[in-house]
Amino acid sequence: MDSETFVENPTESPQVSKRVTVQALVESPGLASIPSNYSYASNPNESAASNPDEDTFPIIDFSLLTSADPHQRSKIIQDLDRACREWGFFMLVNHGVSKSLMKEVLEGCNDFFNLPMEEKMEFEGKDIWKPIRFGTGVDVKVEKFFFWRDFLKCYVHPHFNFPNKPKGFSEVAQEYTKRSREVIKELLKGVSESLGFEESYIEKAMNLDSGLQIFAVNLYPVCPQPETAMGIPAHTDHGLLTLLIENDIGGLQIQHNGEWFNVHPLPNSFLVNTGDHLEILSNGRYKSIKHRAVVNNKATRISIASPLGPSLDTVVSPAPELMERENRPAAYLPMKYKDYMDRQLEGKPVFDSVRLPVA
């Protein structure tokens, strides 16, 4: 659903003239207000976000999940179950991915967005299955406003695709995506056990050796009117789990029990949220969490989301063993992961279409 934005005069309503990214828009001289089609009319039923109480968000210690001590592992699996069931979100600490690698990959993203426009535009495209895609905004046929963000999206597993510039960025990103995939797969072993299965259940059922992993970078430039723009509106993620890091500039908000909360990540932590297909597989035990990204007028935010999902050919449905054990009917229709992705990336409300009404 992402495509290019066209702007003639950045301070007036955009006309189909020349392509410009949000970053270029911000760098244009004399920008004091945002173009009208970047104005986001918030849902009157959506409340503003508040800062949470201390120790509100779940924190999972990855080192305990990989511990040889069965008592420690059992305890953290219970904590993981509670986090996925009650929040659909947690902060992951002691995950083993080095601080230097996380810093390097964020710096590489910044360097990519600072490339000359003609070099970035080599990767521009509307095809949602293009393996490397740079863009901005959304398709106006789907949405009535533009997101205040530029993006780079790469399909990095089962085949690694990445820009060949700036120098060294691809090598750093490949190592980062490999390490983050290992972390997600280890987390999913714990999730399998929390659902009452053997640890390899999700890996086998979802064919994770060929699972789809995306490297999705969002750049949220400084906005002169942050109260009227939106980085990304409320949405859920496809796939199973998403890991996210950012450049210490806040902007992520999550929804919990109908209320919105600002997220302030711990240093060197991953932010992890459950996706649509973990909700489907667990037959609704774990919820795909709604989240959004807001912008500010002080500093540019960069975030890297690394969602991992099933293989594209996998048909995802509630786990039959879980339904039998809990004596509950399926709450979701089965659908091939690629078909789900096709519909979601075209901007269609696919998650609601696979959710069955409660009897």
Coordinates of C-alpha atoms in Angstrom, one line a residue:
M1 CA 0.0 0.0 0.0
D2 CA 3.1 2.3 -0.1
S3 CA 3.8 4.4 -3.1
E4 CA 5.4 7.7 -4.0
T5 CA 4.2 11.1 -3.0
F6 CA 4.1 13.9 -5.6
V7 CA 4.5 17.5 -4.5
E8 CA 4.8 20.7 -6.6
N9 CA 4.9 23.3 -3.8
P10 CA 5.5 21.6 -0.4
T11 CA 3.5 24.3 1.5
E12 CA 0.4 23.9 -0.6
S13 CA -1.8 20.9 -1.6
P14 CA 0.3 18.5 -3.6
Q15 CA -0.1 18.3 -7.3
V16 CA 1.1 15.5 -9.6
S17 CA 4.4 17.1 -10.6
K18 CA 7.6 15.8 -9.2
R19 CA 8.3 13.1 -6.8
V20 CA 9.5 14.0 -3.3
T21 CA 10.1 12.1 -0.1
V22 CA 9.1 13.3 3.3
Q23 CA 12.8 13.8 4.1
A24 CA 13.1 16.1 1.0
L25 CA 9.9 17.9 2.0
V26 CA 11.3 18.7 5.4
E27 CA 14.6 19.9 3.9
S28 CA 12.8 22.3 1.5
P29 CA 13.2 25.9 2.4
G30 CA 10.6 27.7 4.4
L31 CA 8.5 24.7 5.4
A32 CA 6.3 25.9 8.3
S33 CA 3.3 23.7 7.9
I34 CA 2.5 20.3 6.4
P35 CA 0.7 19.8 3.1
S36 CA -3.0 19.2 3.6
N37 CA -2.9 15.5 2.5
Y38 CA -0.5 14.7 5.3
S39 CA -3.1 15.9 7.9
Y40 CA -4.4 12.9 9.9
A41 CA -7.9 13.1 11.2
S42 CA -7.7 11.0 14.4
N43 CA -10.6 8.7 15.3
P44 CA -12.6 10.6 18.0
N45 CA -12.8 7.3 19.9
E46 CA -9.0 7.0 20.1
S47 CA -7.6 8.5 23.2
A48 CA -4.2 10.2 23.4
A49 CA -1.4 8.1 24.8
S50 CA -0.2 8.3 28.3
N51 CA 3.1 7.4 30.0
P52 CA 2.9 4.1 31.8
D53 CA 3.6 3.5 35.4
E54 CA 7.1 2.3 36.2
D55 CA 7.5 -1.5 35.5
T56 CA 4.2 -1.6 33.6
F57 CA 5.4 -3.3 30.5
P58 CA 6.5 -7.0 30.6
I59 CA 10.2 -7.6 30.5
I60 CA 11.6 -11.0 29.3
D61 CA 15.1 -12.0 30.1
F62 CA 16.3 -14.0 27.1
S63 CA 19.2 -15.5 29.0
L64 CA 16.8 -17.3 31.3
L65 CA 14.9 -18.7 28.3
T66 CA 18.1 -20.3 27.1
S67 CA 19.2 -21.3 30.5
A68 CA 20.2 -24.9 31.3
D69 CA 18.4 -24.5 34.6
P70 CA 14.9 -26.1 34.1
H71 CA 13.3 -24.1 36.9
Q72 CA 14.5 -20.8 35.4
R73 CA 13.3 -21.8 32.0
S74 CA 9.9 -22.9 33.3
K75 CA 9.5 -19.6 35.1
I76 CA 10.4 -17.4 32.1
I77 CA 8.1 -19.5 29.8
Q78 CA 5.2 -18.7 32.2
D79 CA 6.2 -15.0 32.0
L80 CA 6.3 -15.2 28.2
D81 CA 2.9 -16.7 28.2
R82 CA 1.5 -14.0 30.4
A83 CA 3.1 -11.2 28.2
C84 CA 1.7 -12.7 25.0
R85 CA -1.7 -13.3 26.5
E86 CA -2.2 -10.0 28.4
W87 CA -0.1 -7.6 26.4
G88 CA 0.9 -9.0 23.1
F89 CA 4.1 -7.0 23.7
F90 CA 7.3 -7.2 25.8
M91 CA 10.8 -5.8 26.1
L92 CA 13.5 -8.4 25.5
V93 CA 16.8 -8.0 27.5
N94 CA 20.0 -10.0 27.6
H95 CA 19.3 -11.3 24.1
G96 CA 22.9 -11.7 23.0
V97 CA 22.8 -9.4 20.0
S98 CA 25.7 -7.0 20.6
K99 CA 25.1 -3.3 21.2
S100 CA 27.7 -2.5 18.6
L101 CA 25.9 -4.4 15.9
M102 CA 22.5 -2.7 16.8
K103 CA 24.3 0.7 16.6
E104 CA 26.0 -0.1 13.3
V105 CA 22.8 -1.2 11.6
L106 CA 20.9 1.9 12.7
E107 CA 23.8 4.1 11.5
G108 CA 23.7 2.2 8.1
C109 CA 20.0 3.0 7.8
N110 CA 20.7 6.7 8.5
D111 CA 23.5 6.6 5.8
F112 CA 21.1 5.0 3.3
F113 CA 18.4 7.7 3.8
N114 CA 21.1 10.4 3.4
L115 CA 22.2 9.1 0.0
P116 CA 21.5 11.4 -3.0
M117 CA 17.9 11.1 -4.1
E118 CA 18.8 9.5 -7.5
E119 CA 20.7 6.7 -5.8
K120 CA 17.8 5.9 -3.4
M121 CA 15.3 6.1 -6.3
E122 CA 17.1 3.1 -8.0
F123 CA 15.1 1.0 -5.4
E124 CA 11.8 2.8 -5.8
G125 CA 8.8 0.7 -6.9
K126 CA 5.1 0.0 -6.4
D127 CA 5.3 -3.8 -6.6
I128 CA 4.8 -5.0 -3.1
W129 CA 6.8 -8.1 -3.8
K130 CA 9.8 -6.3 -5.1
P131 CA 12.6 -7.7 -3.0
I132 CA 14.1 -4.3 -2.2
R133 CA 11.8 -1.3 -2.1
F134 CA 12.3 2.3 -1.1
G135 CA 9.4 4.7 -0.9
T136 CA 7.3 7.1 1.0
G137 CA 3.7 7.8 1.9
V138 CA 0.8 5.5 0.9
D139 CA -1.3 4.9 -2.2
V140 CA -4.0 7.6 -2.3
K141 CA -6.4 5.1 -3.8
V142 CA -6.3 3.2 -0.6
E143 CA -5.9 5.9 2.0
K144 CA -6.9 9.6 2.0
F145 CA -3.7 10.9 3.6
F146 CA 0.1 10.3 3.6
F147 CA 2.2 8.9 6.4
W148 CA 4.9 11.2 7.7
R149 CA 7.7 8.7 6.9
D150 CA 10.0 7.3 4.3
F151 CA 10.8 3.6 4.2
L152 CA 13.1 0.9 3.0
K153 CA 11.7 -2.7 2.9
C154 CA 13.8 -5.7 2.0
Y155 CA 12.9 -9.4 2.0
V156 CA 15.9 -10.9 3.8
H157 CA 14.8 -14.6 4.3
P158 CA 14.7 -17.2 2.9
H159 CA 16.7 -15.2 0.4
F160 CA 18.7 -12.2 1.4
N161 CA 18.0 -9.1 -0.7
F162 CA 19.5 -5.7 0.1
P163 CA 20.8 -2.5 -1.4
N164 CA 24.4 -2.4 -2.5
K165 CA 24.9 1.0 -1.0
P166 CA 26.1 2.7 1.1
K167 CA 29.3 0.7 1.3
G168 CA 29.3 -2.0 4.0
F169 CA 25.6 -1.6 4.9
S170 CA 24.5 -4.9 3.3
E171 CA 27.1 -6.9 5.3
V172 CA 26.0 -5.3 8.6
A173 CA 22.3 -5.8 7.8
Q174 CA 22.9 -9.5 6.8
E175 CA 24.5 -10.2 10.2
Y176 CA 21.8 -8.3 12.0
T177 CA 19.0 -10.1 10.3
K178 CA 20.6 -13.5 10.9
R179 CA 21.0 -12.7 14.6
S180 CA 17.5 -11.3 15.0
R181 CA 16.1 -14.4 13.2
E182 CA 17.9 -16.6 15.7
V183 CA 16.4 -14.6 18.6
I184 CA 12.9 -14.9 17.2
K185 CA 13.2 -18.6 16.6
E186 CA 14.4 -19.1 20.1
L187 CA 11.5 -17.1 21.4
L188 CA 9.1 -19.2 19.4
K189 CA 10.4 -22.3 21.0
G190 CA 9.4 -20.8 24.3
V191 CA 6.0 -19.8 22.9
S192 CA 5.5 -23.4 21.6
E193 CA 6.1 -24.7 25.2
S194 CA 3.8 -22.0 26.7
L195 CA 1.0 -23.3 24.4
G196 CA 1.7 -26.8 25.7
F197 CA 3.6 -28.1 22.7
E198 CA 7.1 -29.4 22.2
E199 CA 9.6 -26.6 21.6
S200 CA 9.9 -27.3 17.9
Y201 CA 6.2 -27.2 17.2
I202 CA 5.9 -23.7 15.7
E203 CA 9.1 -24.0 13.8
K204 CA 7.9 -27.2 12.1
A205 CA 4.2 -26.2 11.6
M206 CA 5.1 -22.8 10.2
N207 CA 8.1 -24.1 8.1
L208 CA 10.4 -21.4 9.6
D209 CA 13.4 -22.7 7.7
S210 CA 11.7 -21.0 4.7
G211 CA 9.9 -18.4 6.8
L212 CA 9.5 -14.9 5.4
Q213 CA 11.6 -12.3 7.2
I214 CA 11.4 -8.6 6.4
F215 CA 13.9 -5.8 7.2
A216 CA 11.6 -2.8 7.4
V217 CA 13.2 0.6 8.1
N218 CA 11.0 3.7 8.8
L219 CA 12.4 7.2 8.8
Y220 CA 10.2 9.7 10.6
P221 CA 11.7 13.2 9.9
V222 CA 11.1 16.2 12.1
C223 CA 7.5 17.4 11.5
P224 CA 6.5 21.1 11.9
Q225 CA 3.0 20.1 13.0
P226 CA 3.3 16.7 14.7
E227 CA -0.1 17.0 16.3
T228 CA -1.7 16.9 12.8
A229 CA 0.5 14.2 11.2
M230 CA 1.0 10.5 11.8
G231 CA 4.0 8.3 11.2
I232 CA 1.9 5.1 10.9
P233 CA -1.7 4.8 12.1
A234 CA -2.9 2.0 14.4
H235 CA -2.4 -1.4 12.9
T236 CA -1.4 -5.0 13.7
D237 CA 1.5 -6.9 12.1
H238 CA 1.2 -10.0 10.0
G239 CA 3.5 -12.9 10.8
L240 CA 4.4 -14.4 14.2
L241 CA 6.7 -12.1 16.1
T242 CA 8.3 -8.7 15.3
L243 CA 11.5 -7.4 16.8
L244 CA 12.0 -3.6 16.8
I245 CA 14.8 -1.3 17.6
E246 CA 15.0 2.5 17.3
N247 CA 17.5 5.3 17.6
D248 CA 16.5 6.5 21.1
I249 CA 13.9 8.8 19.7
G250 CA 10.5 7.8 21.1
G251 CA 7.4 7.5 19.0
L252 CA 6.0 4.0 19.4
Q253 CA 2.7 3.7 21.1
I254 CA 0.8 0.4 21.9
Q255 CA -2.8 -0.3 22.8
H256 CA -3.6 -2.2 26.0
N257 CA -7.1 -2.7 27.3
G258 CA -8.4 0.1 25.0
E259 CA -5.8 2.6 26.2
W260 CA -2.7 3.9 24.4
F261 CA 0.7 4.0 26.1
N262 CA 4.0 5.5 25.1
V263 CA 6.8 3.0 24.9
H264 CA 10.2 3.9 26.4
P265 CA 12.5 1.0 25.5
L266 CA 15.3 0.0 27.9
P267 CA 18.8 0.5 26.6
N268 CA 20.0 -2.2 24.2
S269 CA 16.6 -4.0 24.4
F270 CA 14.4 -5.4 21.6
L271 CA 10.7 -4.4 21.6
V272 CA 8.7 -7.5 20.6
N273 CA 5.1 -7.7 19.6
T274 CA 2.9 -10.6 18.6
G275 CA 1.5 -10.7 15.1
D276 CA -1.7 -11.8 13.4
H277 CA -0.5 -15.3 12.7
L278 CA 0.5 -16.1 16.2
E279 CA -3.0 -15.0 17.3
I280 CA -4.5 -17.3 14.6
L281 CA -2.2 -20.3 15.4
S282 CA -3.0 -19.9 19.2
N283 CA -6.7 -19.7 18.3
G284 CA -6.9 -16.3 20.0
R285 CA -5.0 -17.1 23.2
Y286 CA -2.4 -14.6 22.2
K287 CA -3.5 -11.3 20.7
S288 CA -2.0 -9.4 17.8
I289 CA -1.3 -6.0 19.3
K290 CA -2.4 -2.7 17.8
H291 CA 0.4 -0.1 17.7
R292 CA 1.2 3.2 15.9
A293 CA 4.0 5.6 15.4
V294 CA 3.8 9.3 16.2
V295 CA 6.1 12.0 15.0
N296 CA 7.7 15.0 16.7
N297 CA 9.2 18.5 15.9
K298 CA 12.5 18.0 17.6
A299 CA 14.4 15.0 16.2
T300 CA 14.3 12.4 13.3
R301 CA 13.4 8.9 14.4
I302 CA 14.6 5.7 12.8
S303 CA 13.1 2.3 13.6
I304 CA 13.9 -1.1 12.2
A305 CA 11.2 -3.7 12.4
S306 CA 12.1 -7.4 11.7
P307 CA 8.9 -9.5 11.5
L308 CA 9.3 -13.2 10.9
G309 CA 6.4 -15.2 9.5
P310 CA 5.6 -18.6 8.2
S311 CA 6.8 -19.7 4.7
L312 CA 4.7 -18.1 2.0
D313 CA 3.1 -21.5 1.1
T314 CA 2.1 -22.4 4.6
V315 CA -1.6 -22.4 5.3
V316 CA -2.1 -21.0 8.8
S317 CA -5.0 -22.0 10.9
P318 CA -5.6 -22.6 14.7
A319 CA -3.5 -25.5 15.9
P320 CA -5.8 -28.6 15.8
E321 CA -4.1 -30.1 18.9
L322 CA -4.8 -26.9 20.9
M323 CA -8.5 -26.8 19.8
E324 CA -8.9 -30.4 20.9
R325 CA -7.1 -30.0 24.2
E326 CA -9.2 -26.9 25.1
N327 CA -12.4 -28.2 23.5
R328 CA -12.8 -24.9 21.6
P329 CA -13.8 -24.5 17.9
A330 CA -11.6 -22.7 15.4
A331 CA -12.0 -18.9 15.8
Y332 CA -10.2 -18.2 12.5
L333 CA -10.4 -19.4 8.9
P334 CA -7.3 -21.0 7.4
M335 CA -5.5 -19.0 4.8
K336 CA -2.2 -19.3 2.9
Y337 CA 0.3 -16.9 4.2
K338 CA 1.1 -15.4 0.8
D339 CA -2.6 -14.8 0.1
Y340 CA -2.8 -13.0 3.5
M341 CA 0.2 -10.9 2.7
D342 CA -1.2 -10.0 -0.8
R343 CA -4.4 -8.7 0.7
Q344 CA -2.9 -6.9 3.6
L345 CA -0.2 -5.1 1.6
E346 CA -2.9 -4.0 -0.8
G347 CA -4.6 -2.3 2.1
K348 CA -7.5 -4.7 2.6
P349 CA -8.7 -5.5 6.1
V350 CA -7.8 -9.1 5.9
F351 CA -7.5 -10.0 9.6
D352 CA -11.1 -9.2 10.2
S353 CA -12.1 -11.4 7.3
V354 CA -10.5 -14.5 8.7
R355 CA -11.8 -14.0 12.2
L356 CA -15.0 -16.1 12.8
P357 CA -17.8 -14.7 14.9
V358 CA -18.0 -15.9 18.4
A359 CA -20.9 -18.4 18.9

